[in-house]
mmCIF file of C-alpha atoms and ligand atoms in Angstrom:
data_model
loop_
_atom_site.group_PDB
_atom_site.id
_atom_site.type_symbol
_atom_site.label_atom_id
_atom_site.label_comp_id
_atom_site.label_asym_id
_atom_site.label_seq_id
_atom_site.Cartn_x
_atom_site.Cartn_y
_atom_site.Cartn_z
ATOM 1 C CA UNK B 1144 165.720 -14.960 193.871
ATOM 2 C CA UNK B 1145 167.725 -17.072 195.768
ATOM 3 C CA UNK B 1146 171.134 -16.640 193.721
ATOM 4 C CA UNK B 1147 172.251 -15.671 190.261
ATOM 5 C CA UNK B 1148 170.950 -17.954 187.281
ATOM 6 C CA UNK B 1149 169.266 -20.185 190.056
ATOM 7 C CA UNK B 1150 166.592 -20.990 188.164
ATOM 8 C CA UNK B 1151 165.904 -24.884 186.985
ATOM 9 C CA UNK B 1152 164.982 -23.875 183.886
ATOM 10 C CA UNK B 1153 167.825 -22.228 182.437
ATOM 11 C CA UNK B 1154 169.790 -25.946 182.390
ATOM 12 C CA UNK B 1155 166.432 -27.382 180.842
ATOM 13 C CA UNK B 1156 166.113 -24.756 178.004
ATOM 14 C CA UNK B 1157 168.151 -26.149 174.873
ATOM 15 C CA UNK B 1158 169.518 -23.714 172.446
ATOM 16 C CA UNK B 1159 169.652 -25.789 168.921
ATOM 17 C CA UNK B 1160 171.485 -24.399 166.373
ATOM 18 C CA UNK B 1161 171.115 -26.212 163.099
ATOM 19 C CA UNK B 1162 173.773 -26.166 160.016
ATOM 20 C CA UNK B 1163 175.231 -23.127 161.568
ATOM 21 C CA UNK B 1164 177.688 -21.927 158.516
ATOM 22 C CA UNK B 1165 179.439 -19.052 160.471
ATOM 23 C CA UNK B 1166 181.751 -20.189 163.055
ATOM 24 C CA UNK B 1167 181.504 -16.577 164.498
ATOM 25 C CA UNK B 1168 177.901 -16.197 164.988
ATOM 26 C CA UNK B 1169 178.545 -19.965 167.130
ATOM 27 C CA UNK B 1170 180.477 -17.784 169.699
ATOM 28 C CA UNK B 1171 178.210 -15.052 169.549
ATOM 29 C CA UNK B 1172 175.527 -16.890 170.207
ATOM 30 C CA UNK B 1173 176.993 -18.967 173.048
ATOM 31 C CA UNK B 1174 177.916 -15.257 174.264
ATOM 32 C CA UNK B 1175 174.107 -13.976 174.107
ATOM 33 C CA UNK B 1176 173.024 -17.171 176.294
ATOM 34 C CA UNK B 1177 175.469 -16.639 178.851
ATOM 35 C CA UNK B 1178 174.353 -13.240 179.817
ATOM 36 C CA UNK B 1179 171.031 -14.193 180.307
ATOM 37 C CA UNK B 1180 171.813 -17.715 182.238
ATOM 38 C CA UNK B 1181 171.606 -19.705 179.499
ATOM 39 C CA UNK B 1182 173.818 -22.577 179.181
ATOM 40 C CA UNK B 1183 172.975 -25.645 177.546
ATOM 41 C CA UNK B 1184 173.837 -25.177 173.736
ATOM 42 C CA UNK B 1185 173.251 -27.993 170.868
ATOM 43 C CA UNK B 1186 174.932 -27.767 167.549
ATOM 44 C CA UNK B 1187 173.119 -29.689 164.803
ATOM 45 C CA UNK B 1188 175.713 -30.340 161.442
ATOM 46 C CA UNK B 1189 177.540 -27.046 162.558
ATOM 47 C CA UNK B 1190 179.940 -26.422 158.976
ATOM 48 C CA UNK B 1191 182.999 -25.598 161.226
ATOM 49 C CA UNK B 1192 183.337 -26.488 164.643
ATOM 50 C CA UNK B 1193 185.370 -26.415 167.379
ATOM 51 C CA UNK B 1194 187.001 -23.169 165.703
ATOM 52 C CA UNK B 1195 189.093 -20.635 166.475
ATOM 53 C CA UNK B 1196 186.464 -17.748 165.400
ATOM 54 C CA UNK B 1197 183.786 -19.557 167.444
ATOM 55 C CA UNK B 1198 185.922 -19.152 170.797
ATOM 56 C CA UNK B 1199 187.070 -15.463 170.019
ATOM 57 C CA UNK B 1200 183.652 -14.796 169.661
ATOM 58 C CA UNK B 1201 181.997 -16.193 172.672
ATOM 59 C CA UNK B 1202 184.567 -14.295 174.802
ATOM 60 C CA UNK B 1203 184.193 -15.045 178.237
ATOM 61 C CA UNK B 1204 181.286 -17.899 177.772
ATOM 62 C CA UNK B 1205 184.054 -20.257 176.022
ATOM 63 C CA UNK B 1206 182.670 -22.864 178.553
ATOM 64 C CA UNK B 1207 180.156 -23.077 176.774
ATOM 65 C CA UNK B 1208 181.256 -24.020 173.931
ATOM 66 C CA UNK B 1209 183.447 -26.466 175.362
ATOM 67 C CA UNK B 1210 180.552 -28.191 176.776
ATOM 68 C CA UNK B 1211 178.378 -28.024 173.654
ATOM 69 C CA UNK B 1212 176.353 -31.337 172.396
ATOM 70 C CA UNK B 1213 177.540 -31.822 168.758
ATOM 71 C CA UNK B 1214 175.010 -34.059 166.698
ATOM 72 C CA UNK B 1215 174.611 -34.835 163.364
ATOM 73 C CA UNK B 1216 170.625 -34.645 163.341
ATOM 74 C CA UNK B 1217 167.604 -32.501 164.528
ATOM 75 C CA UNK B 1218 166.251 -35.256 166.119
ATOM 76 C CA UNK B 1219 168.946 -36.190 167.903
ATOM 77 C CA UNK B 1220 169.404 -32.745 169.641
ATOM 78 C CA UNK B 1221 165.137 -33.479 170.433
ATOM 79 C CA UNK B 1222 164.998 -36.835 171.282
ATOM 80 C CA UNK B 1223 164.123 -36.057 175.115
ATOM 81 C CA UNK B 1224 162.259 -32.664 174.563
ATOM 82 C CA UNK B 1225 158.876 -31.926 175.848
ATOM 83 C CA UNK B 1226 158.310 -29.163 174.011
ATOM 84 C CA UNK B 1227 160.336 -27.481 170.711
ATOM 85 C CA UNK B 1228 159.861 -24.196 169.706
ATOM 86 C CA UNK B 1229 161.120 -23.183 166.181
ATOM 87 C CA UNK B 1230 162.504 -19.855 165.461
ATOM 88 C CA UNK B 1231 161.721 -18.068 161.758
ATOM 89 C CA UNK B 1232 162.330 -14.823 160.041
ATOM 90 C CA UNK B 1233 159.675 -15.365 157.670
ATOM 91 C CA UNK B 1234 155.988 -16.176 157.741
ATOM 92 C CA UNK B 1235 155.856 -20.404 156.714
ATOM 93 C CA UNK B 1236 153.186 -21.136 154.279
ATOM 94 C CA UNK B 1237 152.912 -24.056 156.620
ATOM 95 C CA UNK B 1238 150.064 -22.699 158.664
ATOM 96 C CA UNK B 1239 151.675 -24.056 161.820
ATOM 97 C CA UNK B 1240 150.869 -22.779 165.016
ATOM 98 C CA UNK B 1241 153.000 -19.303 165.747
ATOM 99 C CA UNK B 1242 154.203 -17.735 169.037
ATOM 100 C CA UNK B 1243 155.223 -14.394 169.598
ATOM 101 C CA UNK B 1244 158.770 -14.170 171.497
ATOM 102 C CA UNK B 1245 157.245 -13.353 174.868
ATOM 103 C CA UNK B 1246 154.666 -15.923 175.030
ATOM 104 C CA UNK B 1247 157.152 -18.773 173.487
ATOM 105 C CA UNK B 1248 159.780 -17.791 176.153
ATOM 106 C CA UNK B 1249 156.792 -18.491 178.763
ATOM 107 C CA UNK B 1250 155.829 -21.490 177.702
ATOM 108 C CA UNK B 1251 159.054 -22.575 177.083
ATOM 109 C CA UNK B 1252 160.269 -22.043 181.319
ATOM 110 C CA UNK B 1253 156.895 -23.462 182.297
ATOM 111 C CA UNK B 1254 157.348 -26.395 179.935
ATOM 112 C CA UNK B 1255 160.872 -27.023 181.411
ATOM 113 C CA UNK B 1256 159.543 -28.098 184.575
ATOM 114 C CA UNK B 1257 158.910 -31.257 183.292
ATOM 115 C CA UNK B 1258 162.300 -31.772 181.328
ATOM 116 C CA UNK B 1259 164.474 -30.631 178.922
ATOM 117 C CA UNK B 1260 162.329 -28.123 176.244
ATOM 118 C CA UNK B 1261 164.486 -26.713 173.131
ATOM 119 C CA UNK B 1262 164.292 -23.772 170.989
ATOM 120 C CA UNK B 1263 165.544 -24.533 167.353
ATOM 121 C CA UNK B 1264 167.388 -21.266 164.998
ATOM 122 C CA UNK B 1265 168.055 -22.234 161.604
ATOM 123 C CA UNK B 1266 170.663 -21.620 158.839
ATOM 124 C CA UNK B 1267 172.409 -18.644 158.197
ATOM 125 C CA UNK B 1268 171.203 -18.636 154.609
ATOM 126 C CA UNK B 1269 168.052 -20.543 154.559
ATOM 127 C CA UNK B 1270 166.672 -20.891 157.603
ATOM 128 C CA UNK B 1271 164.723 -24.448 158.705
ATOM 129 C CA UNK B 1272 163.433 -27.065 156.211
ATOM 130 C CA UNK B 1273 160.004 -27.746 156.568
ATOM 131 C CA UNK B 1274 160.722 -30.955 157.799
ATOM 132 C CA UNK B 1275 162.801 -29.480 160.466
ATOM 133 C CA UNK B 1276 159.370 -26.992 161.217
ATOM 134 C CA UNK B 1277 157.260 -29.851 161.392
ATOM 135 C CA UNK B 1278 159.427 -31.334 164.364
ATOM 136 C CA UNK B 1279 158.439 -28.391 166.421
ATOM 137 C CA UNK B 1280 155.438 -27.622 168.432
ATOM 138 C CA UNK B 1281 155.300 -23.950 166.863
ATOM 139 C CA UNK B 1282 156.942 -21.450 165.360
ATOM 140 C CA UNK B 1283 158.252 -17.644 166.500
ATOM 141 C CA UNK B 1284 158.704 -15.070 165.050
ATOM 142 C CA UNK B 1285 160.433 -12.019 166.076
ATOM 143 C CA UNK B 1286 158.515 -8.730 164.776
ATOM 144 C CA UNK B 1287 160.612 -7.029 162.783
ATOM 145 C CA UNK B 1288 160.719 -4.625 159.490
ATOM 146 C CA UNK B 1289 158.634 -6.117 157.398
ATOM 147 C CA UNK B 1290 161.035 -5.460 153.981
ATOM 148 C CA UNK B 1291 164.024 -6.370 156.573
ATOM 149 C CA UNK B 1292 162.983 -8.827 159.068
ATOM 150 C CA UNK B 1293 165.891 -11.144 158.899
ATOM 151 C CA UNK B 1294 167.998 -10.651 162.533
ATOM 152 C CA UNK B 1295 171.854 -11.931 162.352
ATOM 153 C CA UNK B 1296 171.566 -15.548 163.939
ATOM 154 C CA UNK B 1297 173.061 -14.825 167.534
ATOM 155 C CA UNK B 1298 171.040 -11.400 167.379
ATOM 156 C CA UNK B 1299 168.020 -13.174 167.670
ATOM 157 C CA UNK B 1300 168.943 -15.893 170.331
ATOM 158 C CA UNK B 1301 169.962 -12.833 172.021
ATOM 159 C CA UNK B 1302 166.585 -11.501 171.834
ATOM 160 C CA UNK B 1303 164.974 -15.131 172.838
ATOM 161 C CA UNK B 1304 167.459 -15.278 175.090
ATOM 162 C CA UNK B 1305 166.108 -12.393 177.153
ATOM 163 C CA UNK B 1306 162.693 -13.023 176.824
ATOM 164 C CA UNK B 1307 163.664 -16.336 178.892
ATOM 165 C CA UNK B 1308 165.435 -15.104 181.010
ATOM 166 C CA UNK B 1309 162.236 -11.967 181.989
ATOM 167 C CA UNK B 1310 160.353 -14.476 182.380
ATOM 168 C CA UNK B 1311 161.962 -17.312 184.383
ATOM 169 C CA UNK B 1312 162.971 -14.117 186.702
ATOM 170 C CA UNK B 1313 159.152 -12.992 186.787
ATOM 171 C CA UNK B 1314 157.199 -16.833 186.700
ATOM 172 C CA UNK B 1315 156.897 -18.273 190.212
ATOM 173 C CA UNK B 1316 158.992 -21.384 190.840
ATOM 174 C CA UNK B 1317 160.221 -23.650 193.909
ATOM 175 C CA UNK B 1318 158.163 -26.985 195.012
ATOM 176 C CA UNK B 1319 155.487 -26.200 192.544
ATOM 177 C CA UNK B 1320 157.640 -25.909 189.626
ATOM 178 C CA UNK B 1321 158.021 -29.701 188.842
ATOM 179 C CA UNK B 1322 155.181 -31.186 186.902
ATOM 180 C CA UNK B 1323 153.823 -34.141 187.866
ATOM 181 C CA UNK B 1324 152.347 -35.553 184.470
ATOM 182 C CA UNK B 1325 155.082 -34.069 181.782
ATOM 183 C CA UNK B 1326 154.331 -34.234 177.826
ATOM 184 C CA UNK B 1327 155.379 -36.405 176.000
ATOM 185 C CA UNK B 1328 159.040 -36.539 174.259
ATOM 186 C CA UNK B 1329 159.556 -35.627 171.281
ATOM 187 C CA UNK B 1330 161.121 -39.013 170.476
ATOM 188 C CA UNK B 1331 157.708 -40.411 171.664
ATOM 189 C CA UNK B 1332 155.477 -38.207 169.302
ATOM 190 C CA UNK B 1333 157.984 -39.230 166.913
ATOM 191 C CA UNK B 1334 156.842 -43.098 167.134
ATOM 192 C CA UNK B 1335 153.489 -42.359 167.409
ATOM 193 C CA UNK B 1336 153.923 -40.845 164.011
ATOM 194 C CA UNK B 1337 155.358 -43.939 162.505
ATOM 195 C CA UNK B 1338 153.277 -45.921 164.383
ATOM 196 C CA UNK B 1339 150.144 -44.372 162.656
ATOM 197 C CA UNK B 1340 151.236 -44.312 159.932
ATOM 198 C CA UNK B 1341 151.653 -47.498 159.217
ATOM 199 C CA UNK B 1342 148.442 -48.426 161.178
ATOM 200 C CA UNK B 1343 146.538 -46.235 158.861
ATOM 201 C CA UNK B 1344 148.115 -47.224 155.652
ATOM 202 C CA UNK B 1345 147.460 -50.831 157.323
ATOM 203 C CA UNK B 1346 143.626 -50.083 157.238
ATOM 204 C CA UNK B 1347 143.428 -48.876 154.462
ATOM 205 C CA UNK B 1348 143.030 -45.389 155.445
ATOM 206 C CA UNK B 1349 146.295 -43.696 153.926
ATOM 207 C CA UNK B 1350 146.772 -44.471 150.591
ATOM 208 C CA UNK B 1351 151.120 -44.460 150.307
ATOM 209 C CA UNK B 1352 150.692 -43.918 146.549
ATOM 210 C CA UNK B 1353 148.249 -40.850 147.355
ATOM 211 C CA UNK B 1354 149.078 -39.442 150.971
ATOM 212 C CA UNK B 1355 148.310 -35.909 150.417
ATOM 213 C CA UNK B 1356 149.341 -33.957 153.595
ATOM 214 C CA UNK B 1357 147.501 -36.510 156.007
ATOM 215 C CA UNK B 1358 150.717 -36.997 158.327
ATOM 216 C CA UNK B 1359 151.306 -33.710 158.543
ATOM 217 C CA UNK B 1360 147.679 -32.710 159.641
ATOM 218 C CA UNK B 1361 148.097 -35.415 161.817
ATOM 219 C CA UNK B 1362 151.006 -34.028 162.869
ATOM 220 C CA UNK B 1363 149.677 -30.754 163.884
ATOM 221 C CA UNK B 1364 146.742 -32.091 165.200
ATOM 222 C CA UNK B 1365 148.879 -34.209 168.222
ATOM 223 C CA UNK B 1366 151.456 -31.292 168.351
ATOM 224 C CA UNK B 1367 148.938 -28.333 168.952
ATOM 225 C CA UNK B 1368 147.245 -30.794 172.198
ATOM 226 C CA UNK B 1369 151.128 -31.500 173.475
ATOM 227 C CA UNK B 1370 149.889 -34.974 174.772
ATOM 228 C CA UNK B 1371 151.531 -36.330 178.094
ATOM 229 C CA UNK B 1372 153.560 -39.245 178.068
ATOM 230 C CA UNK B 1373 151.014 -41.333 179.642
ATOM 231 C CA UNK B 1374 148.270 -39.922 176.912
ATOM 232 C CA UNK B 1375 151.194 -41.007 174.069
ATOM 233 C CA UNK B 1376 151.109 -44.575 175.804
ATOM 234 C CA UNK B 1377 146.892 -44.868 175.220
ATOM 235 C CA UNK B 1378 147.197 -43.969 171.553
ATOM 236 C CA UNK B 1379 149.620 -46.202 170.858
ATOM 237 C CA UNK B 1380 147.867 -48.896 172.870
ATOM 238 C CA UNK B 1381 144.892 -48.290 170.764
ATOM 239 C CA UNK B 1382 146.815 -48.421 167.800
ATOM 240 C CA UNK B 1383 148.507 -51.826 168.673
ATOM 241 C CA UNK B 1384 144.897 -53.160 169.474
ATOM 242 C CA UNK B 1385 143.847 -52.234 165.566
ATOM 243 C CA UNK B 1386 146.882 -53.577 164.539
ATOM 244 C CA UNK B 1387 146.347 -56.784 166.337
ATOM 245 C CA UNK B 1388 142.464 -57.049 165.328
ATOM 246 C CA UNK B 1389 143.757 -56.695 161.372
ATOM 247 C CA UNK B 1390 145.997 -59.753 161.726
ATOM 248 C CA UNK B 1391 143.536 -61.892 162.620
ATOM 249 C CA UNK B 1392 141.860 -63.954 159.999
HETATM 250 N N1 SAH V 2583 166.405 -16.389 155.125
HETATM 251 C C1 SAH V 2583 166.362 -17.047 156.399
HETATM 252 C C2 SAH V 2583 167.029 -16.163 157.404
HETATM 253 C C3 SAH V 2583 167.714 -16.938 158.391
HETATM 254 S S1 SAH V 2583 168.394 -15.933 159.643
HETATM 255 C C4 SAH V 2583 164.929 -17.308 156.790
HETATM 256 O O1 SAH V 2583 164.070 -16.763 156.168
HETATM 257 O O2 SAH V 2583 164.631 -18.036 157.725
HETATM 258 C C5 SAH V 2583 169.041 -17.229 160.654
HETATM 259 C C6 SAH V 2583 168.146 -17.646 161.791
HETATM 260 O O3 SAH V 2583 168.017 -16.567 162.722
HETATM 261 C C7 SAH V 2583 166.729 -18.026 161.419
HETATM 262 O O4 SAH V 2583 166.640 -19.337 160.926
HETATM 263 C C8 SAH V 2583 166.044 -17.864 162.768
HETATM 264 O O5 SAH V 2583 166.373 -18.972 163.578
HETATM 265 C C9 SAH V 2583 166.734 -16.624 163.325
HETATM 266 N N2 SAH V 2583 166.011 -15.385 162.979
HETATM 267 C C10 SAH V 2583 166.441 -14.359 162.230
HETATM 268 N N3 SAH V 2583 165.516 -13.390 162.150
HETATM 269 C C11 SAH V 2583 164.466 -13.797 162.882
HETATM 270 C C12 SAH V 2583 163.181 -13.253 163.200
HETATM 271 N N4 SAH V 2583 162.767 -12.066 162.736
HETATM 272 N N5 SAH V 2583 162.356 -13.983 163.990
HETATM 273 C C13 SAH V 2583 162.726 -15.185 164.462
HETATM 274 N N6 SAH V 2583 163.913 -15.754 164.178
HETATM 275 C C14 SAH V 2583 164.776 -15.074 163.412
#
């Protein structure tokens, strides 16, 4: 180690909280990151925020907070993400791909050497959508009691927070960190997805009336392979071509 928190990926690893209701668990969280050399912190919709609870909470990592990105959408707080990890107390019906803490908190350092990654915690009450879910590469969840597996909010960032922080201590890192070819953005994969969409529905492959869960296969499908930028760039290239080739006469 070559000082405390040194590590480039603890300023690349996002903490997203979305819709947090609970200014205290805010603070608490904030609190859980700082001990393990976290310290980049998003807030998506939070219901109260700055507040007073929130800084009583976070005790000595008020900085923090003070430094917090406030946004009023997910995708906002993921626009320049390479890779998003959601957090869930349940099992999804979704059948998305699912991490467990020590493996996410991994991939999630090594991921950070080509930008900024983010790992999403959802509502107090409810959790994510599954629109928010289907933003993320894949899903963790923390083994727990299985008749009482919901953890208070900052008690499992805590938890993730940790498992970061083993492993950025434990994973090798100096010139070799930085990656050379970095996935794609999320904001990329995000127009690709509209951008094959309508291609497809423009060939007459998606039917809008009828779309079943096409886009969300699709989804998966580019989500699971966590394209590179430069990969992003041939698809879409490919799908301009089509589009081009269906204007002509
Ligand atoms: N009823 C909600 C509980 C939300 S708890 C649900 O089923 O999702 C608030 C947040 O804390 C969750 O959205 C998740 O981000 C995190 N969390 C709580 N328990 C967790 C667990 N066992 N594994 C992973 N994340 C958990």
């Amino acid at each position: 180690m070559t000082g405390a928190c040194a590590h480039p990926a603890y300023r690349r690893i996002r903490v997203v909280l979305v819709g947090t209701t609970h200014p205290g668990n805010i603070g608490a969280a904030a609190r859980a990151m700082k001990t393990m050399c976290l310290d980049r912190l998003s807030l998506v919709a939070p219901l109260r925020f700055p507040d007073p609870e929130a800084t009583a909470r976070a005790s000595g990592a008020a900085d923090l907070l003070e430094r917090a990105e406030v946004v009023p959408r997910l995708d906002e707080a993921l626009a320049d993400c390479r890779l998003v990890v959601a957090t869930s107390a349940r099992a999804r019906s979704l059948r998305w791909p699912e991490w467990d803490p020590r493996w996410a908190a991994r991939r999630l350092v090594e991921a950070a050497a080509a930008g900024p990654v983010a790992l999403v915690f959802g509502r107090e009450r409810t959790g994510l959508s599954n629109a928010e879910l289907e933003r993320c590469h894949a899903l963790v969840r923390i083994p727990a009691n299985p008749r009482f597996s919901s953890l208070n909010l900052a008690a499992a960032v805590q938890l993730m927070a940790w498992e970061i922080h083993a492993a950025a201590e434990e994973l090798l890192w100096g010139e070799r960190y930085e990656d050379p070819d970095p996935p794609a953005s999320a904001e990329a994969l995000e127009h690709l997805f509209v951008h094959l969409e309508r291609t497809l529905v423009d060939i007459g492959f998606l039917d809008p009336g009828n779309p079943r869960q096409l886009m969300r296969r699709l989804r998966r499908l580019c989500l699971r392979c966590r394209p590179s930028q430069r990969e992003v760039e041939i698809l879409r290239g490919i799908l301009a071509a089509v589009e081009e080739r269906q204007r002509r006469p």
